[in-house]
Amino acid sequence: MPFDRILVIVTAQLGDALICTPLIHAARQQWPQARIDVLGFAGTLDLLAGNPDVSGLIEVARHGNLKAHWHDLRRLWRRYDLALVTRTSDRAHLYGLVAARVRSALLPGGTDEARWKRRLTRHGFTAATGVHQVLEKLQLLSPWMAAPPALSLRAPVAAALPPEIEAQLVRPCVLVHVPSMWRYKQWPTAHYREVIAGLLADGVQVVLTGSGSANDQALIADVRHMAPAPALLDVSGRLSLAQVRALMDRADAYMGPDTSLTHLAAALGLPSVTVYGPTHPQEFGPWPREHPAQQPWARRAQRQEVGPIVMLQGPDLPDRQCVPCTRMGCEDRRDSDSFCLQGLAPQRVLEELRRLLATP
């Protein structure tokens, strides 16, 4: 069945838009002449800028009054032949309902909410535990095509680095991403300090990445003065995501938590060490470049390695087997600590980075 106008709805975070790129690419392969637009919250679609599979980006406010939301809905009214709804939220389904007559959508599992959403959806697929987000999104195209044999996330086009940063880069170089958006995903900054100190002692240049947000800058402040530039180079808040991609092209390895840059490093095939705590790796683990359309990660292992990506998970609580708990930390709220991340020793990370740097 041909579609000339397709809308992909990704009302989520920055990394979620990147995770949807295999879906977008498959849709482009199936309908090469179609216009494919992506709708998401303002500031979350930057990793899709310049993507050749995307015809246009539509930003909507994450928060706003009824008048603003009404304006968004009016400009979408029946503009598309097909809507691919990649989120289970009410708002994502409402955008799909307004935008297109044919909708393929993810549904929440086993609730009254799922029933009414299923009635309004031509093709509905229930979100399932333990299915990777890349594979889950790709189900939306199953009424029209089979999954491709191998899948990759599509990284943004690189943009030139500022000359003052370009001039200071040396080899070997490791990118270290300290901040997490939420505390329950945050590996302790004291652990990062040990890893950075070990790399500096080895003569490895460390480049700190992050945004200019108050949260990121407060966390990076704990490590940015450990050594002068260029041995320790802080580029946080100074680069666009397209420039970060160029920086990754120059780096020898990357280390970071469950965050969008970790997924970007995986998309580029950059050797990486990532630390995971409460997050379910089978659902949100970094997708390896050109990986077969099947699950890359186990639910639980102290150490996993797929291609150039090493994933480390921390210990369980003393009285239970809880990793990954899939909750927001030990207290199930965004500002909670996570025992498993606190207990993940920095020496483990440092040893893995040294091994990656020693591997031709």
Short mmCIF file of C-alpha atoms in Angstrom, two decimals:
data_model
loop_
_atom_site.label_atom_id
_atom_site.label_comp_id
_atom_site.label_asym_id
_atom_site.label_seq_id
_atom_site.Cartn_x
_atom_site.Cartn_y
_atom_site.Cartn_z
CA MET A 1 0.00 0.00 0.00
CA PRO A 2 1.64 3.31 -1.04
CA PHE A 3 1.78 6.30 1.28
CA ASP A 4 2.84 9.73 0.05
CA ARG A 5 2.88 11.58 3.38
CA ILE A 6 4.05 9.94 6.60
CA LEU A 7 4.31 11.38 10.10
CA VAL A 8 6.51 9.75 12.76
CA ILE A 9 5.50 10.87 16.27
CA VAL A 10 8.32 10.84 18.85
CA THR A 11 7.11 12.88 21.82
CA ALA A 12 9.93 11.87 24.17
CA GLN A 13 13.60 12.69 24.87
CA LEU A 14 16.63 13.41 22.68
CA GLY A 15 17.88 9.82 22.68
CA ASP A 16 14.43 8.44 21.82
CA ALA A 17 14.47 10.35 18.53
CA LEU A 18 17.82 8.75 17.65
CA ILE A 19 16.47 5.29 18.56
CA CYS A 20 13.65 5.83 16.03
CA THR A 21 16.06 6.33 13.11
CA PRO A 22 16.03 2.64 12.05
CA LEU A 23 12.23 2.89 11.82
CA ILE A 24 12.47 6.08 9.78
CA HIS A 25 15.12 4.59 7.49
CA ALA A 26 13.05 1.45 6.90
CA ALA A 27 10.02 3.60 6.04
CA ARG A 28 12.16 5.54 3.57
CA GLN A 29 13.31 2.29 1.96
CA GLN A 30 9.71 1.08 1.69
CA TRP A 31 8.29 4.35 0.34
CA PRO A 32 11.26 6.19 -1.25
CA GLN A 33 9.11 8.95 -2.78
CA ALA A 34 7.14 9.74 0.38
CA ARG A 35 7.46 12.85 2.48
CA ILE A 36 8.44 11.69 5.97
CA ASP A 37 8.14 14.25 8.77
CA VAL A 38 8.99 13.72 12.44
CA LEU A 39 7.06 15.37 15.26
CA GLY A 40 8.56 15.80 18.71
CA PHE A 41 8.98 18.16 21.63
CA ALA A 42 11.03 21.31 21.11
CA GLY A 43 14.74 20.64 21.61
CA THR A 44 14.48 16.85 21.27
CA LEU A 45 14.88 16.46 17.50
CA ASP A 46 18.39 17.90 17.07
CA LEU A 47 19.92 14.46 16.44
CA LEU A 48 17.73 14.19 13.32
CA ALA A 49 18.98 17.42 11.75
CA GLY A 50 20.38 16.69 8.29
CA ASN A 51 19.12 13.08 8.29
CA PRO A 52 18.53 12.26 4.59
CA ASP A 53 15.55 10.04 5.47
CA VAL A 54 13.69 12.94 7.12
CA SER A 55 11.83 15.50 5.03
CA GLY A 56 10.93 17.87 7.85
CA LEU A 57 10.90 18.32 11.62
CA ILE A 58 7.83 19.54 13.50
CA GLU A 59 8.41 20.80 17.04
CA VAL A 60 5.62 21.14 19.59
CA ALA A 61 5.83 22.58 23.09
CA ARG A 62 6.31 20.04 25.87
CA HIS A 63 4.12 22.18 28.10
CA GLY A 64 1.66 24.89 27.20
CA ASN A 65 -1.89 26.12 27.41
CA LEU A 66 -4.91 24.77 25.60
CA LYS A 67 -4.66 27.45 22.90
CA ALA A 68 -1.13 26.38 21.96
CA HIS A 69 -2.09 22.70 21.81
CA TRP A 70 -5.15 23.55 19.72
CA HIS A 71 -2.91 25.38 17.24
CA ASP A 72 -0.67 22.30 16.96
CA LEU A 73 -3.65 20.05 16.28
CA ARG A 74 -5.12 22.37 13.66
CA ARG A 75 -1.93 22.51 11.63
CA LEU A 76 -1.74 18.69 11.62
CA TRP A 77 -5.34 18.01 10.60
CA ARG A 78 -5.33 15.24 7.96
CA ARG A 79 -2.02 16.35 6.46
CA TYR A 80 -0.73 12.77 6.33
CA ASP A 81 -1.69 9.39 4.90
CA LEU A 82 0.03 7.39 7.66
CA ALA A 83 1.01 8.19 11.25
CA LEU A 84 3.56 6.01 13.05
CA VAL A 85 2.97 6.59 16.77
CA THR A 86 6.09 5.49 18.65
CA ARG A 87 4.85 6.41 22.15
CA THR A 88 1.97 5.06 24.24
CA SER A 89 0.98 8.43 25.74
CA ASP A 90 -2.42 10.08 25.27
CA ARG A 91 -0.84 13.06 23.58
CA ALA A 92 1.07 11.00 21.02
CA HIS A 93 -2.10 9.09 20.11
CA LEU A 94 -4.08 12.31 19.83
CA TYR A 95 -1.54 13.72 17.37
CA GLY A 96 -1.78 10.51 15.34
CA LEU A 97 -5.59 10.57 15.36
CA VAL A 98 -5.70 14.14 14.09
CA ALA A 99 -2.87 13.86 11.56
CA ALA A 100 -3.71 10.71 9.55
CA ARG A 101 -6.53 8.34 8.63
CA VAL A 102 -4.23 5.29 8.89
CA ARG A 103 -2.34 4.86 12.15
CA SER A 104 0.13 2.25 13.33
CA ALA A 105 0.78 2.75 17.03
CA LEU A 106 2.33 1.38 20.20
CA LEU A 107 -0.23 0.61 22.89
CA PRO A 108 0.11 0.42 26.68
CA GLY A 109 -0.30 -3.09 27.99
CA GLY A 110 -3.38 -4.57 29.65
CA THR A 111 -5.38 -1.50 30.69
CA ASP A 112 -8.61 0.28 29.87
CA GLU A 113 -6.42 2.97 28.36
CA ALA A 114 -5.13 0.46 25.82
CA ARG A 115 -8.68 -0.49 24.78
CA TRP A 116 -9.76 2.93 23.57
CA LYS A 117 -6.42 3.52 21.89
CA ARG A 118 -6.71 0.19 20.10
CA ARG A 119 -10.18 1.13 18.82
CA LEU A 120 -8.76 4.29 17.28
CA THR A 121 -5.78 2.54 15.68
CA ARG A 122 -5.68 0.57 12.44
CA HIS A 123 -2.59 -1.40 13.52
CA GLY A 124 -1.79 -1.60 17.24
CA PHE A 125 1.19 -3.26 18.94
CA THR A 126 1.44 -3.65 22.70
CA ALA A 127 4.66 -2.42 24.28
CA ALA A 128 6.36 -5.43 25.89
CA THR A 129 8.97 -5.83 28.62
CA GLY A 130 12.36 -7.05 27.45
CA VAL A 131 12.00 -5.94 23.83
CA HIS A 132 14.59 -3.44 22.65
CA GLN A 133 13.19 -0.05 21.72
CA VAL A 134 14.69 -0.28 18.23
CA LEU A 135 12.86 -3.57 17.56
CA GLU A 136 9.68 -2.36 19.25
CA LYS A 137 9.45 0.73 17.04
CA LEU A 138 10.14 -1.33 13.93
CA GLN A 139 6.99 -3.38 14.61
CA LEU A 140 4.98 -0.39 13.44
CA LEU A 141 5.97 -1.20 9.85
CA SER A 142 5.23 -4.93 10.07
CA PRO A 143 1.85 -4.66 8.26
CA TRP A 144 3.76 -3.57 5.14
CA MET A 145 7.29 -4.99 5.32
CA ALA A 146 9.60 -7.44 7.08
CA ALA A 147 12.37 -6.21 9.35
CA PRO A 148 15.69 -5.51 7.56
CA PRO A 149 18.43 -8.09 8.23
CA ALA A 150 20.62 -5.54 10.06
CA LEU A 151 19.88 -2.24 11.76
CA SER A 152 21.85 0.88 12.65
CA LEU A 153 21.00 4.13 14.32
CA ARG A 154 21.47 7.04 11.89
CA ALA A 155 23.84 9.64 13.36
CA PRO A 156 23.56 13.34 12.45
CA VAL A 157 25.85 14.82 9.82
CA ALA A 158 29.09 16.09 11.35
CA ALA A 159 29.79 19.82 11.59
CA ALA A 160 33.26 21.33 11.85
CA LEU A 161 34.68 21.74 15.34
CA PRO A 162 35.62 25.23 16.57
CA PRO A 163 39.28 25.84 15.60
CA GLU A 164 40.36 26.42 19.22
CA ILE A 165 39.06 22.96 20.17
CA GLU A 166 40.32 21.24 17.02
CA ALA A 167 43.83 22.56 17.72
CA GLN A 168 43.91 21.02 21.20
CA LEU A 169 42.88 17.46 20.33
CA VAL A 170 45.62 14.83 20.64
CA ARG A 171 45.78 11.03 20.54
CA PRO A 172 44.91 8.87 22.34
CA CYS A 173 41.70 10.64 23.29
CA VAL A 174 38.79 9.41 25.43
CA LEU A 175 35.47 11.23 25.68
CA VAL A 176 33.96 11.08 29.17
CA HIS A 177 30.31 12.07 29.67
CA VAL A 178 29.78 12.70 33.37
CA PRO A 179 26.21 14.05 33.70
CA SER A 180 22.89 12.23 33.61
CA MET A 181 19.60 14.10 33.34
CA TRP A 182 18.17 12.20 36.33
CA ARG A 183 19.92 11.41 39.58
CA TYR A 184 18.82 7.76 39.57
CA LYS A 185 20.94 7.24 36.42
CA GLN A 186 23.94 9.17 37.76
CA TRP A 187 27.19 7.30 38.35
CA PRO A 188 28.93 9.07 41.27
CA THR A 189 31.24 11.91 40.23
CA ALA A 190 33.83 10.54 42.67
CA HIS A 191 33.94 7.40 40.49
CA TYR A 192 34.42 9.51 37.37
CA ARG A 193 37.32 11.27 39.11
CA GLU A 194 39.11 7.96 39.65
CA VAL A 195 38.65 6.94 36.02
CA ILE A 196 39.82 10.31 34.73
CA ALA A 197 42.84 10.30 37.05
CA GLY A 198 43.83 6.85 35.77
CA LEU A 199 43.54 7.90 32.14
CA LEU A 200 45.53 11.08 32.72
CA ALA A 201 48.25 9.08 34.46
CA ASP A 202 48.41 6.86 31.35
CA GLY A 203 48.99 9.91 29.15
CA VAL A 204 45.51 9.75 27.62
CA GLN A 205 43.72 12.98 26.79
CA VAL A 206 40.28 13.22 28.44
CA VAL A 207 37.59 15.36 26.81
CA LEU A 208 34.51 16.18 28.90
CA THR A 209 31.17 16.36 27.09
CA GLY A 210 27.81 17.64 28.27
CA SER A 211 25.32 20.42 27.72
CA GLY A 212 25.30 23.94 29.09
CA SER A 213 22.41 23.18 31.45
CA ALA A 214 22.76 23.98 35.14
CA ASN A 215 22.49 20.26 35.99
CA ASP A 216 25.27 19.24 33.61
CA GLN A 217 27.58 22.07 34.56
CA ALA A 218 27.18 21.41 38.30
CA LEU A 219 28.19 17.77 37.84
CA ILE A 220 31.09 18.52 35.49
CA ALA A 221 32.40 21.11 37.96
CA ASP A 222 33.53 18.22 40.21
CA VAL A 223 36.01 16.98 37.59
CA ARG A 224 36.90 19.82 35.21
CA HIS A 225 39.81 21.17 37.27
CA MET A 226 41.65 17.87 37.69
CA ALA A 227 44.25 18.83 35.06
CA PRO A 228 44.95 21.76 32.71
CA ALA A 229 44.06 21.72 29.01
CA PRO A 230 44.77 20.03 26.70
CA ALA A 231 45.32 16.99 28.98
CA LEU A 232 41.80 17.50 30.33
CA LEU A 233 39.66 19.42 27.87
CA ASP A 234 36.17 20.58 28.87
CA VAL A 235 33.98 21.19 25.79
CA SER A 236 30.64 20.92 27.62
CA GLY A 237 28.10 23.49 26.51
CA ARG A 238 30.35 24.63 23.65
CA LEU A 239 29.34 22.25 20.85
CA SER A 240 26.23 21.46 18.85
CA LEU A 241 25.25 17.82 18.56
CA ALA A 242 26.57 17.82 14.98
CA GLN A 243 29.92 19.00 16.35
CA VAL A 244 29.82 16.36 19.09
CA ARG A 245 29.44 13.80 16.31
CA ALA A 246 32.60 15.26 14.68
CA LEU A 247 34.37 15.03 18.04
CA MET A 248 33.42 11.35 18.30
CA ASP A 249 34.90 10.80 14.84
CA ARG A 250 38.24 12.03 16.26
CA ALA A 251 38.13 10.08 19.55
CA ASP A 252 39.59 6.66 20.37
CA ALA A 253 36.99 5.66 22.98
CA TYR A 254 33.98 6.89 24.91
CA MET A 255 32.71 6.37 28.45
CA GLY A 256 29.28 7.38 29.75
CA PRO A 257 25.98 6.41 31.39
CA ASP A 258 22.57 5.59 29.92
CA THR A 259 22.15 8.81 27.92
CA SER A 260 21.70 10.06 24.36
CA LEU A 261 25.44 10.48 23.69
CA THR A 262 26.01 6.84 24.63
CA HIS A 263 23.55 5.86 21.91
CA LEU A 264 25.26 8.24 19.48
CA ALA A 265 28.67 6.69 20.20
CA ALA A 266 27.20 3.24 19.53
CA ALA A 267 25.69 4.48 16.26
CA LEU A 268 29.15 5.58 15.12
CA GLY A 269 30.87 2.35 16.15
CA LEU A 270 33.07 4.18 18.65
CA PRO A 271 34.59 1.79 21.24
CA SER A 272 32.62 2.49 24.39
CA VAL A 273 32.23 1.58 28.04
CA THR A 274 28.82 2.34 29.49
CA VAL A 275 27.50 1.96 33.05
CA TYR A 276 23.92 0.79 33.57
CA GLY A 277 21.96 0.69 36.81
CA PRO A 278 18.16 0.43 37.14
CA THR A 279 17.59 0.68 33.37
CA HIS A 280 16.62 -2.53 31.54
CA PRO A 281 19.46 -3.10 29.01
CA GLN A 282 17.32 -5.34 26.84
CA GLU A 283 15.03 -2.37 26.24
CA PHE A 284 17.39 0.62 26.34
CA GLY A 285 20.91 -0.70 25.83
CA PRO A 286 23.08 1.00 23.16
CA TRP A 287 22.22 -0.46 19.76
CA PRO A 288 25.42 -1.75 18.08
CA ARG A 289 26.11 -0.58 14.55
CA GLU A 290 24.81 -2.91 11.80
CA HIS A 291 23.51 -5.39 14.36
CA PRO A 292 21.07 -8.11 13.23
CA ALA A 293 17.40 -7.39 13.95
CA GLN A 294 17.47 -9.33 17.22
CA GLN A 295 18.11 -8.61 20.90
CA PRO A 296 21.76 -7.54 21.50
CA TRP A 297 21.80 -7.60 25.32
CA ALA A 298 21.02 -9.91 28.22
CA ARG A 299 18.89 -8.64 31.08
CA ARG A 300 21.58 -9.14 33.69
CA ALA A 301 25.35 -9.66 33.55
CA GLN A 302 28.21 -8.01 35.40
CA ARG A 303 29.86 -7.48 32.02
CA GLN A 304 28.54 -7.71 28.47
CA GLU A 305 30.32 -6.94 25.22
CA VAL A 306 28.76 -6.59 21.78
CA GLY A 307 31.09 -5.39 19.04
CA PRO A 308 33.02 -2.37 20.36
CA ILE A 309 30.52 -1.70 23.19
CA VAL A 310 31.12 -2.88 26.76
CA MET A 311 28.21 -2.64 29.19
CA LEU A 312 28.85 -2.91 32.93
CA GLN A 313 26.14 -3.39 35.56
CA GLY A 314 26.55 -2.89 39.27
CA PRO A 315 25.75 -5.14 42.24
CA ASP A 316 22.31 -5.98 43.66
CA LEU A 317 21.12 -4.73 47.03
CA PRO A 318 22.43 -7.03 49.79
CA ASP A 319 19.03 -8.59 50.49
CA ARG A 320 17.66 -9.08 46.98
CA GLN A 321 18.36 -9.65 43.29
CA CYS A 322 17.15 -6.36 41.89
CA VAL A 323 19.33 -5.30 38.94
CA PRO A 324 17.80 -4.07 36.74
CA CYS A 325 14.77 -3.07 38.77
CA THR A 326 13.43 -0.82 35.92
CA ARG A 327 12.38 1.67 38.61
CA MET A 328 13.63 5.21 39.11
CA GLY A 329 16.33 4.19 41.56
CA CYS A 330 16.04 2.59 44.97
CA GLU A 331 13.30 5.02 46.07
CA ASP A 332 11.53 5.02 42.68
CA ARG A 333 11.77 8.74 42.03
CA ARG A 334 13.94 10.78 39.69
CA ASP A 335 16.07 12.28 42.46
CA SER A 336 16.74 8.89 44.05
CA ASP A 337 20.15 7.24 44.44
CA SER A 338 20.76 3.85 42.87
CA PHE A 339 22.78 1.41 44.96
CA CYS A 340 23.78 -0.57 41.88
CA LEU A 341 25.47 2.46 40.31
CA GLN A 342 27.14 3.52 43.53
CA GLY A 343 28.54 0.01 43.90
CA LEU A 344 29.91 -0.23 40.36
CA ALA A 345 33.65 0.17 40.99
CA PRO A 346 35.55 2.74 38.90
CA GLN A 347 38.48 0.33 38.54
CA ARG A 348 36.28 -1.94 36.41
CA VAL A 349 35.57 0.93 34.02
CA LEU A 350 39.21 2.00 33.88
CA GLU A 351 40.38 -1.53 33.08
CA GLU A 352 37.89 -1.79 30.22
CA LEU A 353 38.95 1.55 28.76
CA ARG A 354 42.61 0.56 28.94
CA ARG A 355 41.80 -2.68 27.14
CA LEU A 356 39.90 -0.86 24.40
CA LEU A 357 42.73 1.63 23.92
CA ALA A 358 45.24 -1.21 23.65
CA THR A 359 43.17 -3.00 21.01
CA PRO A 360 44.20 -2.11 17.44
#
